[in-house]
C-alpha positions as a Markdown table, in Angstrom:
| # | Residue | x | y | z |
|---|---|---|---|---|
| 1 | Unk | 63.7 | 93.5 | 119.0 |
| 2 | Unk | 67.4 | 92.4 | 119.3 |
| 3 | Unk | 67.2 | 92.2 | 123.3 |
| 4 | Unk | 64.1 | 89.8 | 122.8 |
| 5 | Unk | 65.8 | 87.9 | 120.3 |
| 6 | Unk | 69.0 | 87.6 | 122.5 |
| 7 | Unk | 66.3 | 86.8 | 126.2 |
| 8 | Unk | 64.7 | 84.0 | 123.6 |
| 9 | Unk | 67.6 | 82.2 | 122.6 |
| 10 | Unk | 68.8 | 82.3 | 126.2 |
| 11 | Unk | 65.7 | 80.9 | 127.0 |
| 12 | Unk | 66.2 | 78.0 | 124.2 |
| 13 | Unk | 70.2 | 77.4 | 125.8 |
| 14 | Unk | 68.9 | 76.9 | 129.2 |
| 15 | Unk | 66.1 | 74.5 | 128.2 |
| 16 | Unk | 68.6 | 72.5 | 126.5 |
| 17 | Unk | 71.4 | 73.0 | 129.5 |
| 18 | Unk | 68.2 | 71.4 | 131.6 |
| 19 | Unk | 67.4 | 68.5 | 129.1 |
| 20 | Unk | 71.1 | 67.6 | 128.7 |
| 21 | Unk | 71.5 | 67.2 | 132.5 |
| 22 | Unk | 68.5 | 65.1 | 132.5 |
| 23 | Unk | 69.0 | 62.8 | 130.2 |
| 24 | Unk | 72.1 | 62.3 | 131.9 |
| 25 | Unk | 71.0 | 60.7 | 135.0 |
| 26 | Unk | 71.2 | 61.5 | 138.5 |
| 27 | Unk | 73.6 | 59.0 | 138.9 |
| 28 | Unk | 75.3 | 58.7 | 135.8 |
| 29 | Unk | 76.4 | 62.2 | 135.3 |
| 30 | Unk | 79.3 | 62.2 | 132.4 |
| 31 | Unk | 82.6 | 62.8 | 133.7 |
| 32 | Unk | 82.8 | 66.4 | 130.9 |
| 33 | Unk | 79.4 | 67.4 | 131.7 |
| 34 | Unk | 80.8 | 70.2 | 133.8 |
| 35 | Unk | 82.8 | 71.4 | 131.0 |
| 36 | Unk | 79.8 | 71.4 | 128.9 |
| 37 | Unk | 77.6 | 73.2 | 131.0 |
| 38 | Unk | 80.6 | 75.8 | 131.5 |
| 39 | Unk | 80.1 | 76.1 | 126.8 |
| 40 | Unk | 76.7 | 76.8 | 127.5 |
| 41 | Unk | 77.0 | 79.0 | 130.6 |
| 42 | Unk | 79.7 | 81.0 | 128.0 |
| 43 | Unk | 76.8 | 80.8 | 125.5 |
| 44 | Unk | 74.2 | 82.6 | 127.7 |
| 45 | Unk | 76.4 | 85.2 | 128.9 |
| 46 | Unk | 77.3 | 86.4 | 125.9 |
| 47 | Unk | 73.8 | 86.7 | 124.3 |
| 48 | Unk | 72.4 | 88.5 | 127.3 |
| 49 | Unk | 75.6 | 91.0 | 126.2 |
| 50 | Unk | 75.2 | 90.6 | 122.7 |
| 51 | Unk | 71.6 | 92.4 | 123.0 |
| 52 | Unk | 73.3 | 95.6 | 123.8 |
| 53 | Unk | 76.4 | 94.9 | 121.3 |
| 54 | Unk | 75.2 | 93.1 | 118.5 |
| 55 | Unk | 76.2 | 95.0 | 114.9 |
| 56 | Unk | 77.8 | 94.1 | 111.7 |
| 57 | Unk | 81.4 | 93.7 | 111.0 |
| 58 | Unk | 81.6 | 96.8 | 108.7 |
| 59 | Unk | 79.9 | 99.0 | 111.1 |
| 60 | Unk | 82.6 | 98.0 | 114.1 |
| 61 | Unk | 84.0 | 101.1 | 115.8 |
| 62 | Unk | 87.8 | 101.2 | 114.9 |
| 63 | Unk | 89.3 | 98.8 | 117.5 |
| 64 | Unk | 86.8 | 96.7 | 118.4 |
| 65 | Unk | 87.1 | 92.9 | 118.2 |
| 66 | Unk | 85.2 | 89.9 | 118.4 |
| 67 | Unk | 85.7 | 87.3 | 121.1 |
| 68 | Unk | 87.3 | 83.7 | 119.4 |
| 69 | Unk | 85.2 | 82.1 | 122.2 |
| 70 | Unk | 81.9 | 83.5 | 122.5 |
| 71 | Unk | 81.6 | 85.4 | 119.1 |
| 72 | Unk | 80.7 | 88.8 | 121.1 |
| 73 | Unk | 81.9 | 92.2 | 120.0 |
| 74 | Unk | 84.2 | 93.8 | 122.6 |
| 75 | Unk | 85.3 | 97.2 | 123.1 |
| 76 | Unk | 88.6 | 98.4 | 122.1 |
| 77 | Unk | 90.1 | 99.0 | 125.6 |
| 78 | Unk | 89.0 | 95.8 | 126.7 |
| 79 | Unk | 91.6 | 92.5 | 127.1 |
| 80 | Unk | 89.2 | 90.8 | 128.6 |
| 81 | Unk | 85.5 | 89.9 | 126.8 |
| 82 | Unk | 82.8 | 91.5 | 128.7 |
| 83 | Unk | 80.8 | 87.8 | 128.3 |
| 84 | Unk | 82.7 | 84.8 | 129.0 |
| 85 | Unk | 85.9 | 86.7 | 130.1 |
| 86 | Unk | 88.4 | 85.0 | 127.7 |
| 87 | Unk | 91.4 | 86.6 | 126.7 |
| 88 | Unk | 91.7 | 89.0 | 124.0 |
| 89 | Unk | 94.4 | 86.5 | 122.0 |
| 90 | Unk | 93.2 | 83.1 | 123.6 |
| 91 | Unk | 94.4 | 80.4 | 121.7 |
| 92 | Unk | 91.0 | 78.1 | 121.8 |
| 93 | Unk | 90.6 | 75.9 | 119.3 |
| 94 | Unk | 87.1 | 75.4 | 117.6 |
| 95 | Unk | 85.6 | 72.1 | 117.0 |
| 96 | Unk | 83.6 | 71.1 | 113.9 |
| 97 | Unk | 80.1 | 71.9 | 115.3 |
| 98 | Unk | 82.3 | 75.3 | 116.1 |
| 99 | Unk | 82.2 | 75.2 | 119.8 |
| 100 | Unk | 85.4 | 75.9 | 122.1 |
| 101 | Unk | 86.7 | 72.5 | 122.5 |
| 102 | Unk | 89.8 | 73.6 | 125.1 |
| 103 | Unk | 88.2 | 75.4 | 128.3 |
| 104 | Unk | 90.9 | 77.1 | 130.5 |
| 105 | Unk | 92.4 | 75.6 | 133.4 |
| 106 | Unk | 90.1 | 74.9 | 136.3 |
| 107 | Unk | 92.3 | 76.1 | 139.0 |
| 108 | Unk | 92.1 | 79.7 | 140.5 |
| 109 | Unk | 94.2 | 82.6 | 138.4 |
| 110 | Unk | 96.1 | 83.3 | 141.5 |
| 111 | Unk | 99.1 | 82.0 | 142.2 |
| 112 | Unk | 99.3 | 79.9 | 145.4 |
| 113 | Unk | 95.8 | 79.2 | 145.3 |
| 114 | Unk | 94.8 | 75.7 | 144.5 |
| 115 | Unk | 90.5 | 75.9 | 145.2 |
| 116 | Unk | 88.3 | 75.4 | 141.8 |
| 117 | Unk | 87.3 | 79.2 | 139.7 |
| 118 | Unk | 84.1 | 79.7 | 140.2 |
| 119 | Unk | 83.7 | 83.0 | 137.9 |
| 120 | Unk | 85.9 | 85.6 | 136.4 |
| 121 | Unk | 88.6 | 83.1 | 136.2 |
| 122 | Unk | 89.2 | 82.9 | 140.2 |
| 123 | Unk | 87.5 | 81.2 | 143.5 |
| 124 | Unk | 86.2 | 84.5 | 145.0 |
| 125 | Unk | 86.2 | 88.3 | 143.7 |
| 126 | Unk | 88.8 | 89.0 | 146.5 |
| 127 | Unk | 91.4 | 86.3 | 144.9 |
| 128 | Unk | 90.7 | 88.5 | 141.8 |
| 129 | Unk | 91.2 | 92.2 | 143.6 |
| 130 | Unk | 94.8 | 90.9 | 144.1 |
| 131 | Unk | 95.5 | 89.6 | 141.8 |
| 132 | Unk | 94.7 | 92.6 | 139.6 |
| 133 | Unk | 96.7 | 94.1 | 142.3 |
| 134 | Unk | 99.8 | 92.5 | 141.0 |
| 135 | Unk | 99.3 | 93.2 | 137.5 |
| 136 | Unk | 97.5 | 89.2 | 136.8 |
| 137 | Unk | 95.1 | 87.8 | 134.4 |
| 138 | Unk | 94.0 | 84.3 | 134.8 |
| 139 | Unk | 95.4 | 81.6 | 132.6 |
| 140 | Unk | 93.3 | 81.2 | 129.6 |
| 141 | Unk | 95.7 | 77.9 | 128.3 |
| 142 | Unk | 97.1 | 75.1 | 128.9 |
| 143 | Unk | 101.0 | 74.9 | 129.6 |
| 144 | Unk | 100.0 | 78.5 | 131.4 |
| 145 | Unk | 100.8 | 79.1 | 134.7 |
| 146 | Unk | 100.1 | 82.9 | 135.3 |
| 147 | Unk | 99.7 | 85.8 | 133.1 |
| 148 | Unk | 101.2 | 89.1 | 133.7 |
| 149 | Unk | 99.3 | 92.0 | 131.6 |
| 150 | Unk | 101.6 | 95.1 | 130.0 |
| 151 | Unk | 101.6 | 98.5 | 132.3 |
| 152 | Unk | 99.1 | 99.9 | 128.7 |
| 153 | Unk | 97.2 | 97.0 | 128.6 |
| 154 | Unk | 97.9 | 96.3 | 125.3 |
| 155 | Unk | 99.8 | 93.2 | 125.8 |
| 156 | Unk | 100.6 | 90.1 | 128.3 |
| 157 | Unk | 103.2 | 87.5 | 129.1 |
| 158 | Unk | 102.1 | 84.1 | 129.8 |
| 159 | Unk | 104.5 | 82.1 | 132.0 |
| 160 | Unk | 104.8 | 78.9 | 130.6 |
| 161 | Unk | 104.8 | 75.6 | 132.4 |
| 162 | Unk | 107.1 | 72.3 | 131.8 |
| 163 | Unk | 104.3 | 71.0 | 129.9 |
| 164 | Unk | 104.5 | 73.5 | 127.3 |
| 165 | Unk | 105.7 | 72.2 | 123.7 |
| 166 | Unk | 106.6 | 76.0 | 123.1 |
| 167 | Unk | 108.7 | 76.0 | 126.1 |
| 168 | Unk | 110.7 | 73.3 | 125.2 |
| 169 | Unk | 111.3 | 74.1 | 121.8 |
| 170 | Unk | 112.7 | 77.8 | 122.9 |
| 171 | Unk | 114.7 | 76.1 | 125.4 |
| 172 | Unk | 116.3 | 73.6 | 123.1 |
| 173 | Unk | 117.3 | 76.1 | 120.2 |
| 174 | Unk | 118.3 | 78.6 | 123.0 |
| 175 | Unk | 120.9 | 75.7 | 124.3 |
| 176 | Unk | 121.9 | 74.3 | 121.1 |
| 177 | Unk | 122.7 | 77.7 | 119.5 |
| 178 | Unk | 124.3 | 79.0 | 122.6 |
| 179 | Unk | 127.9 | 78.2 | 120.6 |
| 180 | Unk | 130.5 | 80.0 | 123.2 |
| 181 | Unk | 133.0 | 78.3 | 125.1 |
| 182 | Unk | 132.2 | 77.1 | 128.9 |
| 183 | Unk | 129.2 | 76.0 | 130.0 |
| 184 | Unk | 125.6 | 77.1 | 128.6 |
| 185 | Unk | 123.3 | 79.1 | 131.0 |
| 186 | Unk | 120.6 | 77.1 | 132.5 |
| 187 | Unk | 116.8 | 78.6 | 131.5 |
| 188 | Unk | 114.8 | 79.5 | 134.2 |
| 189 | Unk | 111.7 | 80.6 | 132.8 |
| 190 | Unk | 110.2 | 80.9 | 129.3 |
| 191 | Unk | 107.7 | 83.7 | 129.1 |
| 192 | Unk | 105.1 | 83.8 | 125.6 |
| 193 | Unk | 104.7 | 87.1 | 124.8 |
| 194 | Unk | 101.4 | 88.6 | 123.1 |
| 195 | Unk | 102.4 | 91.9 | 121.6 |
| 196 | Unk | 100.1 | 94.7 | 120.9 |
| 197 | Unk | 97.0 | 93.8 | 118.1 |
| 198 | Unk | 98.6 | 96.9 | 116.2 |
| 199 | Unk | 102.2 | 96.2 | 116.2 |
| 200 | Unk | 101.6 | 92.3 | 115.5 |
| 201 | Unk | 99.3 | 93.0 | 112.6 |
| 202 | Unk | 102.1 | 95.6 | 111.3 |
| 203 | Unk | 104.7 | 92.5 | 111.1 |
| 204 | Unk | 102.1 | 90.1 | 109.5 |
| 205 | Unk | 101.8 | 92.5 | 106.7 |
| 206 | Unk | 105.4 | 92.9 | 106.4 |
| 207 | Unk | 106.3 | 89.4 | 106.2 |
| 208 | Unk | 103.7 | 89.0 | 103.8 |
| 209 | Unk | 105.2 | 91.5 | 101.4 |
| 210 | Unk | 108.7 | 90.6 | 102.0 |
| 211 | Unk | 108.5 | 86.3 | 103.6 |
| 212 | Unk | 111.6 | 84.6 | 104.7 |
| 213 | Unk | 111.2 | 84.7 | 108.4 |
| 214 | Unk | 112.9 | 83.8 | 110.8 |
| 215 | Unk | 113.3 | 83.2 | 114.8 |
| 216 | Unk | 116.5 | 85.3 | 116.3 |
| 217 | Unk | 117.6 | 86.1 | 119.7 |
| 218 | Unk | 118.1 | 89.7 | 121.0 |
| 219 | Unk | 119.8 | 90.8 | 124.3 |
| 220 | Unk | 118.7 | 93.8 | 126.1 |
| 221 | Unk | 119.1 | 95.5 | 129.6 |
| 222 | Unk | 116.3 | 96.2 | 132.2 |
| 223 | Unk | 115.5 | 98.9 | 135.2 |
| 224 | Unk | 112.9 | 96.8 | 136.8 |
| 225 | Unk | 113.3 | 93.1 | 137.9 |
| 226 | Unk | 110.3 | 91.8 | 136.0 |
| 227 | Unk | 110.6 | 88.2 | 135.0 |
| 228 | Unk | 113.5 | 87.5 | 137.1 |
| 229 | Unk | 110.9 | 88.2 | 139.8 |
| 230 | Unk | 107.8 | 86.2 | 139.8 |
| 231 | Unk | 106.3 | 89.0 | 142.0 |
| 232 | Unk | 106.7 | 92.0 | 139.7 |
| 233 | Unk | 104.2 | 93.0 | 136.5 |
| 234 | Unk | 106.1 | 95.0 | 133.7 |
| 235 | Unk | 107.1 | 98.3 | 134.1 |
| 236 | Unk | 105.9 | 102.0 | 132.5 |
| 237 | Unk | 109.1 | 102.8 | 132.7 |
| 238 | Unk | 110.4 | 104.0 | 128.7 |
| 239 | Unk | 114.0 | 103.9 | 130.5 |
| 240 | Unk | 113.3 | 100.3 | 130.4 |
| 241 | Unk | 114.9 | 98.5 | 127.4 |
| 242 | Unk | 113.0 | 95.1 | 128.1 |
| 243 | Unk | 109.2 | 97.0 | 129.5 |
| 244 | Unk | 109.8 | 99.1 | 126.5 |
| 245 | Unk | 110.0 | 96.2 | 123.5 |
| 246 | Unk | 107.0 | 94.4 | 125.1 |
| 247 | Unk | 105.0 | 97.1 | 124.9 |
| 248 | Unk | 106.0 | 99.4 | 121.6 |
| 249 | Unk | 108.5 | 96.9 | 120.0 |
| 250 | Unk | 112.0 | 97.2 | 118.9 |
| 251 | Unk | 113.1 | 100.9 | 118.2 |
| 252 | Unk | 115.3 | 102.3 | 115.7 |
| 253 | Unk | 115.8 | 105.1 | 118.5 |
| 254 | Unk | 117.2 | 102.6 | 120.8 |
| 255 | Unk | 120.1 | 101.4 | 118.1 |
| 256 | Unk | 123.4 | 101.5 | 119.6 |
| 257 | Unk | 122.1 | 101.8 | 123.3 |
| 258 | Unk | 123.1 | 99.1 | 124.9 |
| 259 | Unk | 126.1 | 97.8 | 127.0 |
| 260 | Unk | 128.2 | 97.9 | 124.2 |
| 261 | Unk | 127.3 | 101.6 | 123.2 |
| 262 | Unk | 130.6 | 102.9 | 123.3 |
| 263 | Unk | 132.1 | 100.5 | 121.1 |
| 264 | Unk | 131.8 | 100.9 | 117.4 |
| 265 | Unk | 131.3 | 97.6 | 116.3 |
| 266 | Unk | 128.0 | 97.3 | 117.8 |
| 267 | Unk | 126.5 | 99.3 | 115.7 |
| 268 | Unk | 128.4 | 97.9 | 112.3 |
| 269 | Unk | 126.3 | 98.1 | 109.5 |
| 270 | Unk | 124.5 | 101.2 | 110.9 |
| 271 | Unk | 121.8 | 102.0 | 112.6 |
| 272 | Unk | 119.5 | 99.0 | 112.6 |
| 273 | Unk | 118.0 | 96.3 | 114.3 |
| 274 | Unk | 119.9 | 94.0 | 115.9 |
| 275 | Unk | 119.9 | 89.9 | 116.0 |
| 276 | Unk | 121.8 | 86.9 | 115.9 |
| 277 | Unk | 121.0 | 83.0 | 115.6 |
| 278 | Unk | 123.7 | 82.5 | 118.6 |
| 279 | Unk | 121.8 | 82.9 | 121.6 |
| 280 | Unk | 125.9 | 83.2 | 123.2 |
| 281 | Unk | 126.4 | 86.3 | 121.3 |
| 282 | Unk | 123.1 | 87.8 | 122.1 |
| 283 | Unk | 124.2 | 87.1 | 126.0 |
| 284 | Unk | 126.6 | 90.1 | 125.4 |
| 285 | Unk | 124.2 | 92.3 | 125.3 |
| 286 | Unk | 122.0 | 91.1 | 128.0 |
| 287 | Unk | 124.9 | 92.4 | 131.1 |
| 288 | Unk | 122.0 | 95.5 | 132.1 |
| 289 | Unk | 119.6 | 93.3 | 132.7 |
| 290 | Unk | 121.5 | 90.8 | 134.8 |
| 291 | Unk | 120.3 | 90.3 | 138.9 |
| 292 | Unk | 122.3 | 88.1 | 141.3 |
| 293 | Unk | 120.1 | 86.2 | 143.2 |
| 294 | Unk | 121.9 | 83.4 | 145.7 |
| 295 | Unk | 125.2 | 81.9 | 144.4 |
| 296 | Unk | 123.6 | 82.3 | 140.2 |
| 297 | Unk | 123.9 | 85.7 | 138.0 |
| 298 | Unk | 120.1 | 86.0 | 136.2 |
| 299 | Unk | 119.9 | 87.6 | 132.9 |
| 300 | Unk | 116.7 | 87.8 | 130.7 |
| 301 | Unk | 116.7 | 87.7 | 126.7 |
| 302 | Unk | 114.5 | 87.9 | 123.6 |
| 303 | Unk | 113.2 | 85.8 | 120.8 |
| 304 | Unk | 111.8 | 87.7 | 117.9 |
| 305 | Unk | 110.6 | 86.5 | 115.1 |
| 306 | Unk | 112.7 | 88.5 | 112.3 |
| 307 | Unk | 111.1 | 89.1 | 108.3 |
| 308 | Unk | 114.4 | 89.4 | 106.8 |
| 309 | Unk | 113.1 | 89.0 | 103.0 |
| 310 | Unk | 115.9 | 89.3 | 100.4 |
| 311 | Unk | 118.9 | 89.2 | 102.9 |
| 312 | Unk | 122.4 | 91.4 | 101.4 |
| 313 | Unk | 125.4 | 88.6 | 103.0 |
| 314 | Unk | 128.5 | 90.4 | 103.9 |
| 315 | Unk | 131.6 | 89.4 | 105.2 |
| 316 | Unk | 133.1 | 93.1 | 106.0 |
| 317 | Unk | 133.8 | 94.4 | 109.3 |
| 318 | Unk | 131.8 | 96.9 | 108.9 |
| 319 | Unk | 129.8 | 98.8 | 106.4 |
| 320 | Unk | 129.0 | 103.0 | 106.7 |
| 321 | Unk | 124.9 | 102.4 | 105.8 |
| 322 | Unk | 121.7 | 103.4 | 107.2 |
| 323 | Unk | 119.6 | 100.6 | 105.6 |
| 324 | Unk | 120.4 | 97.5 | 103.2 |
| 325 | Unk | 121.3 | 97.9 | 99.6 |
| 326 | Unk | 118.9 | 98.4 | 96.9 |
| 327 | Unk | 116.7 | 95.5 | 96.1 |
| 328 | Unk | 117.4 | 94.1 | 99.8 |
| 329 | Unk | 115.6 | 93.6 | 102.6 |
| 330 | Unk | 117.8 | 93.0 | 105.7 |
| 331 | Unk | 122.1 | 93.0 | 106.0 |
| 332 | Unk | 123.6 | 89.1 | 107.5 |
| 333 | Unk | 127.1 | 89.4 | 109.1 |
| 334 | Unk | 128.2 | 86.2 | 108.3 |
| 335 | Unk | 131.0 | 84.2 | 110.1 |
| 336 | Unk | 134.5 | 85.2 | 108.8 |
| 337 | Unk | 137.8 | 86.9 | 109.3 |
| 338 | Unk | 135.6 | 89.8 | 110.8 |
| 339 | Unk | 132.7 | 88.0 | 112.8 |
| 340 | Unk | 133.0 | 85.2 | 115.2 |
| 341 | Unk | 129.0 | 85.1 | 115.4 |
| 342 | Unk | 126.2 | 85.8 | 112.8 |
| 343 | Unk | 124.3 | 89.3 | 113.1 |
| 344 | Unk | 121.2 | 89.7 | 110.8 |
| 345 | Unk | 120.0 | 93.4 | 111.2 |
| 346 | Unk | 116.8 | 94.8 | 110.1 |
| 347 | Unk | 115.8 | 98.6 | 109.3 |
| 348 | Unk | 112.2 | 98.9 | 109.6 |
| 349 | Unk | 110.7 | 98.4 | 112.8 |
| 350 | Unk | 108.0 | 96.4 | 111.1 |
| 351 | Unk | 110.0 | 93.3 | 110.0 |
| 352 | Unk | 111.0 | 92.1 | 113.6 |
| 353 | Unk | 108.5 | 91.3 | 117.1 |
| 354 | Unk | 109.3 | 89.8 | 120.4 |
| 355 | Unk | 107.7 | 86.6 | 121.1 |
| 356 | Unk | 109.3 | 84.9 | 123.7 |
| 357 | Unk | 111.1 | 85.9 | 126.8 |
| 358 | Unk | 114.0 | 84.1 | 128.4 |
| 359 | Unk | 114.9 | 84.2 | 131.9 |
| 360 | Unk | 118.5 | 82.2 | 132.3 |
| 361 | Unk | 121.1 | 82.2 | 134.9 |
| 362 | Unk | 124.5 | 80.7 | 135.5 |
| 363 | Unk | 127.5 | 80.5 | 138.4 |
| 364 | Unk | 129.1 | 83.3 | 139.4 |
């Protein structure tokens, strides 16, 4: 009964599709009518699938999503919906009739390639065999210009273009907040990231129960030369310090690990998680994952987004804890006698999760 429901309203979307067209003219076609016969070509696909799919909320197997564009109920292992191949995260935005008003670009997925997508988010299914190839989705944005999907398939970075608000905004607090003597690093690239569903709905309840958050920058090394280059996905690799927070998020396990390991200071007020509103001091931390390419040294660094609730200020050198004081959330190093730079460390690997990805560089 459901698939003749589904065959009948297709049947109703295509009649409509065929009246719309019409009305329009032969000659006076409306400059959006392709977009609009893209919505309903969206529509169709997805309720030939949802004949098969089609069950109530409470009876979803664990995992399983609904599509923002299309409505249709996706499999867990999926990133992609099986209908009108939007991405699992998409950021369309819905109108008040409650159709997709923001299509994605027009343009093949793969890089280099400037001919119109025709399905599946690329010119021809061969443009789409590479680009799988080389670990890409096709951008489902604007201010997107390619989209590199995790090694688990849990996640992606999107590659943001000069037009991106988001781009700018990470570059200017990145620049103003850089606070070091000489000359700040010139930004590359600014990658969005789109954690894991799991590990962002684990910080969404945290900051719910504990609030004040915040946006910090984190330094970390790398194995692999993803992001500083534009032809290599993300890595398996749990050696990988930068492939390993995309995917699974900071780790308590990875406290102390860095560059600076053999120091004691970098570890100060114990072992936590580690950030700072000085996007200079982070840079300290950042010397595994730097890459000279011509006469410039590239590094790559995080933005997280930090819960640090009810934050315990301290201007000691150092403090022999393994988490904050009772009735606090987080520890702040704060600038003094002991610190040159801020540190605001964390404890739970909730309350912090990467969101952007900077790829800078400077002189030799």
């Amino acid at each position: 009964r459901r698939v003749g429901g589904a065959r009948l309203r297709c049947v109703g979307i295509a009649l409509l599709r065929l009246l719309t067209v019409m009305s329009s003219g032969p000659l006076k076609r409306p400059r959006d009518a392709r977009e609009e016969e893209q919505h309903v070509d969206w529509a169709i696909a997805a309720s030939l699938a949802e004949a098969e799919n089609e069950q109530p909320d409470a009876l979803l197997p664990p995992g399983h999503w609904h599509c923002v564009r299309c409505t249709l109920v996706n499999k867990a292992e999926s990133g992609r919906c099986a209908a009108c191949e939007a991405d699992r995260e998409a950021p369309f935005t819905a109108a008040a009739c409650g159709v997709a008003t923001t299509p994605p670009p027009q343009r093949c997925g793969l890089p280099g390639c400037n001919r119109g997508r025709l399905h599946h988010g690329f010119c021809t299914d061969d443009h789409k065999e590479r680009a799988e190839r080389r670990g890409l989705l096709a951008p489902a944005a604007p201010g997107v210009e390619r989209v590199f999907v995790g090694s688990t398939g849990e996640y992606a970075c999107d590659l943001l273009t000069r037009a991106s608000p988001e781009r700018s905004s990470v570059i200017e607090q990145f620049t103003i907040a850089w606070r070091k003597p000489g000359t700040v690093p010139r930004v590359e690239r600014v990658y969005a990231i789109r954690p894991p569903p799991a590990l962002s709905e684990r910080f969404a309840r945290h900051l719910a129960a504990v609030g004040n958050e915040r946006r910090r920058f984190h330094g970390t090394g790398a194995t692999c030369d993803f992001a500083v280059d534009l032809n290599r996905a993300p890595c398996n690799s749990r050696g990988c310090a930068l492939c390993s927070i995309l995917g699974h998020g900071f780790l308590r396990a990875h406290a102390g690990s860095g560059p600076n390991a053999s120091n004691r200071a970098a570890l100060r007020y114990g072992p936590g998680l580690y950030f700072s509103s000085t996007s200079g001091k982070s840079n300290d931390y950042a010397t595994h994952s730097e890459r000279l390419r011509g006469s410039r040294r590239w590094r790559t660094m995080f933005v997280a987004t930090v819960a640090a609730g009810r934050a315990y200020c301290t201007h000691e050198a150092e403090l022999d804890v393994t988490r904050p004081p009772d009735g606090y959330d987080s520890i702040v190093g704060e600038v003094g006698a002991n610190l040159n730079y801020d540190e605001l460390v964390v404890y739970n690997e909730a309350a912090a999760l990467p969101r952007f990805l900077l790829v800078y560089s400077s002189a030799r």
